PDB file of C-alpha atoms in Angstrom:
ATOM      1  CA  MET A 264      -6.521  -1.939   9.214  1.00 56.00           C
ATOM      2  CA  VAL A 265      -8.978   0.378  10.820  1.00 60.00           C
ATOM      3  CA  GLY A 266     -11.241   2.346   8.531  1.00 64.00           C
ATOM      4  CA  ASP A 267     -14.588   2.416   6.855  1.00 70.00           C
ATOM      5  CA  ASP A 268     -15.715  -0.610   4.847  1.00 80.00           C
ATOM      6  CA  GLU A 269     -15.302   1.172   1.511  1.00 82.00           C
ATOM      7  CA  SER A 270     -11.669   2.082   2.228  1.00 80.00           C
ATOM      8  CA  VAL A 271     -10.867  -1.442   3.388  1.00 85.00           C
ATOM      9  CA  THR A 272     -12.423  -2.828   0.197  1.00 91.00           C
ATOM     10  CA  VAL A 273     -10.382  -0.447  -1.967  1.00 89.00           C
ATOM     11  CA  VAL A 274      -7.139  -1.421  -0.213  1.00 89.00           C
ATOM     12  CA  LEU A 275      -7.882  -5.131  -0.423  1.00 93.00           C
ATOM     13  CA  ASN A 276      -8.698  -4.861  -4.135  1.00 93.00           C
ATOM     14  CA  ARG A 277      -5.426  -3.027  -4.795  1.00 92.00           C
ATOM     15  CA  LEU A 278      -3.468  -5.622  -2.841  1.00 94.00           C
ATOM     16  CA  ARG A 279      -5.188  -8.478  -4.670  1.00 95.00           C
ATOM     17  CA  ARG A 280      -4.368  -6.820  -7.988  1.00 92.00           C
ATOM     18  CA  ALA A 281      -0.736  -6.412  -6.929  1.00 94.00           C
ATOM     19  CA  HIS A 282      -0.671 -10.047  -5.837  1.00 96.00           C
ATOM     20  CA  GLY A 283      -1.862 -11.136  -9.273  1.00 94.00           C
ATOM     21  CA  GLN A 284       0.606  -8.847 -11.017  1.00 94.00           C
ATOM     22  CA  LEU A 285       3.474 -10.187  -8.915  1.00 95.00           C
ATOM     23  CA  ALA A 286       2.509 -13.757  -9.792  1.00 96.00           C
ATOM     24  CA  GLY A 287       2.598 -12.647 -13.425  1.00 95.00           C
ATOM     25  CA  VAL A 288       6.088 -11.173 -13.004  1.00 96.00           C
ATOM     26  CA  ILE A 289       7.345 -14.407 -11.457  1.00 96.00           C
ATOM     27  CA  SER A 290       5.855 -16.360 -14.330  1.00 97.00           C
ATOM     28  CA  MET A 291       7.398 -13.994 -16.885  1.00 96.00           C
ATOM     29  CA  ILE A 292      10.843 -14.449 -15.342  1.00 96.00           C
ATOM     30  CA  GLU A 293      10.430 -18.222 -15.290  1.00 97.00           C
ATOM     31  CA  GLN A 294       9.471 -18.123 -18.978  1.00 97.00           C
ATOM     32  CA  GLY A 295      12.491 -15.993 -19.833  1.00 96.00           C
ATOM     33  CA  ARG A 296      10.393 -13.098 -21.099  1.00 96.00           C
ATOM     34  CA  ASP A 297      11.902  -9.857 -22.323  1.00 95.00           C
ATOM     35  CA  CYS A 298      13.465  -7.667 -19.641  1.00 94.00           C
ATOM     36  CA  LYS A 299      11.438  -4.621 -20.724  1.00 95.00           C
ATOM     37  CA  ASP A 300       8.150  -6.477 -20.230  1.00 94.00           C
ATOM     38  CA  VAL A 301       9.219  -7.814 -16.830  1.00 96.00           C
ATOM     39  CA  VAL A 302      10.323  -4.395 -15.594  1.00 95.00           C
ATOM     40  CA  THR A 303       7.094  -2.800 -16.849  1.00 95.00           C
ATOM     41  CA  GLN A 304       4.998  -5.297 -14.892  1.00 95.00           C
ATOM     42  CA  LEU A 305       7.223  -4.995 -11.843  1.00 95.00           C
ATOM     43  CA  ALA A 306       6.712  -1.229 -11.898  1.00 94.00           C
ATOM     44  CA  ALA A 307       2.943  -1.808 -12.001  1.00 93.00           C
ATOM     45  CA  VAL A 308       3.214  -4.026  -8.907  1.00 95.00           C
ATOM     46  CA  SER A 309       5.212  -1.353  -7.129  1.00 93.00           C
ATOM     47  CA  ARG A 310       2.650   1.348  -7.974  1.00 91.00           C
ATOM     48  CA  ALA A 311      -0.223  -0.852  -6.800  1.00 91.00           C
ATOM     49  CA  LEU A 312       1.509  -1.463  -3.468  1.00 92.00           C
ATOM     50  CA  ASP A 313       2.315   2.241  -3.089  1.00 89.00           C
ATOM     51  CA  ARG A 314      -1.294   3.194  -3.757  1.00 89.00           C
ATOM     52  CA  ALA A 315      -2.532   0.668  -1.203  1.00 89.00           C
ATOM     53  CA  GLY A 316      -0.080   2.032   1.363  1.00 86.00           C
ATOM     54  CA  PHE A 317      -1.049   5.630   0.686  1.00 85.00           C
ATOM     55  CA  LYS A 318      -4.730   4.733   0.991  1.00 84.00           C
ATOM     56  CA  ILE A 319      -4.076   3.092   4.352  1.00 81.00           C
ATOM     57  CA  VAL A 320      -2.217   6.181   5.566  1.00 80.00           C
ATOM     58  CA  ALA A 321      -4.864   8.556   4.233  1.00 79.00           C
ATOM     59  CA  THR A 322      -7.683   6.541   5.776  1.00 77.00           C
ATOM     60  CA  GLY A 323      -6.059   6.215   9.160  1.00 72.00           C
ATOM     61  CA  LEU A 324      -4.334   9.566   9.456  1.00 71.00           C
ATOM     62  CA  ARG A 325      -7.085  11.273  11.410  1.00 61.00           C
ATOM     63  CA  GLN A 326      -7.369   8.320  13.757  1.00 66.00           C
ATOM     64  CA  CYS A 327      -3.602   8.211  14.249  1.00 62.00           C
ATOM     65  CA  LEU A 328      -3.447  11.922  15.010  1.00 64.00           C
ATOM     66  CA  THR A 329      -6.325  11.890  17.466  1.00 61.00           C
ATOM     67  CA  GLY A 330      -5.516   8.577  19.107  1.00 62.00           C
ATOM     68  CA  GLU A 331      -8.847   7.081  18.086  1.00 61.00           C
ATOM     69  CA  VAL A 332      -7.286   3.856  16.852  1.00 59.00           C
ATOM     70  CA  PRO A 333      -8.577   0.929  18.916  1.00 60.00           C
ATOM     71  CA  GLY A 334      -5.813  -0.353  21.185  1.00 62.00           C
ATOM     72  CA  ASN A 335      -3.845   2.883  20.807  1.00 60.00           C
ATOM     73  CA  SER A 336      -4.301   5.173  23.785  1.00 60.00           C
ATOM     74  CA  GLU A 337      -2.150   8.071  22.576  1.00 68.00           C
ATOM     75  CA  PRO A 338      -1.893  10.052  19.336  1.00 67.00           C
ATOM     76  CA  MET A 339       1.135   9.372  17.145  1.00 69.00           C
ATOM     77  CA  THR A 340       4.052  11.729  17.554  1.00 74.00           C
ATOM     78  CA  GLU A 341       5.360  13.800  14.674  1.00 75.00           C
ATOM     79  CA  GLU A 342       8.398  11.501  14.519  1.00 82.00           C
ATOM     80  CA  GLN A 343       6.200   8.397  14.274  1.00 76.00           C
ATOM     81  CA  LEU A 344       4.155   9.968  11.477  1.00 74.00           C
ATOM     82  CA  GLU A 345       7.321  10.952   9.635  1.00 79.00           C
ATOM     83  CA  LYS A 346       8.619   7.372   9.855  1.00 82.00           C
ATOM     84  CA  LEU A 347       5.293   6.096   8.560  1.00 76.00           C
ATOM     85  CA  PHE A 348       5.408   8.350   5.511  1.00 74.00           C
ATOM     86  CA  LEU A 349       9.082   7.652   4.849  1.00 79.00           C
ATOM     87  CA  ALA A 350       8.392   3.935   4.900  1.00 80.00           C
ATOM     88  CA  LEU A 351       6.265   4.469   1.781  1.00 73.00           C
ATOM     89  CA  ALA A 352       8.663   6.866   0.071  1.00 71.00           C
TER      90      ALA A 352
END
């Protein structure tokens, strides 16, 4: 991921949190915990992943539009940007 150090740190923290939450969901299922509790935690994992994805898009959007991403010589097309956003929807 290309971006400033603060943004990278925020994304990594969100992903680490989601990783921990997912491990908790797996453990809950293995323990036979209540469906409501499992679904609640699974929703939290999903939100954490969504937020990380949105942060990545928000951080890199300007670079994607201007072609300033290292290794990328051309700006993203409107279709490519649309696909990127839809992947998170």
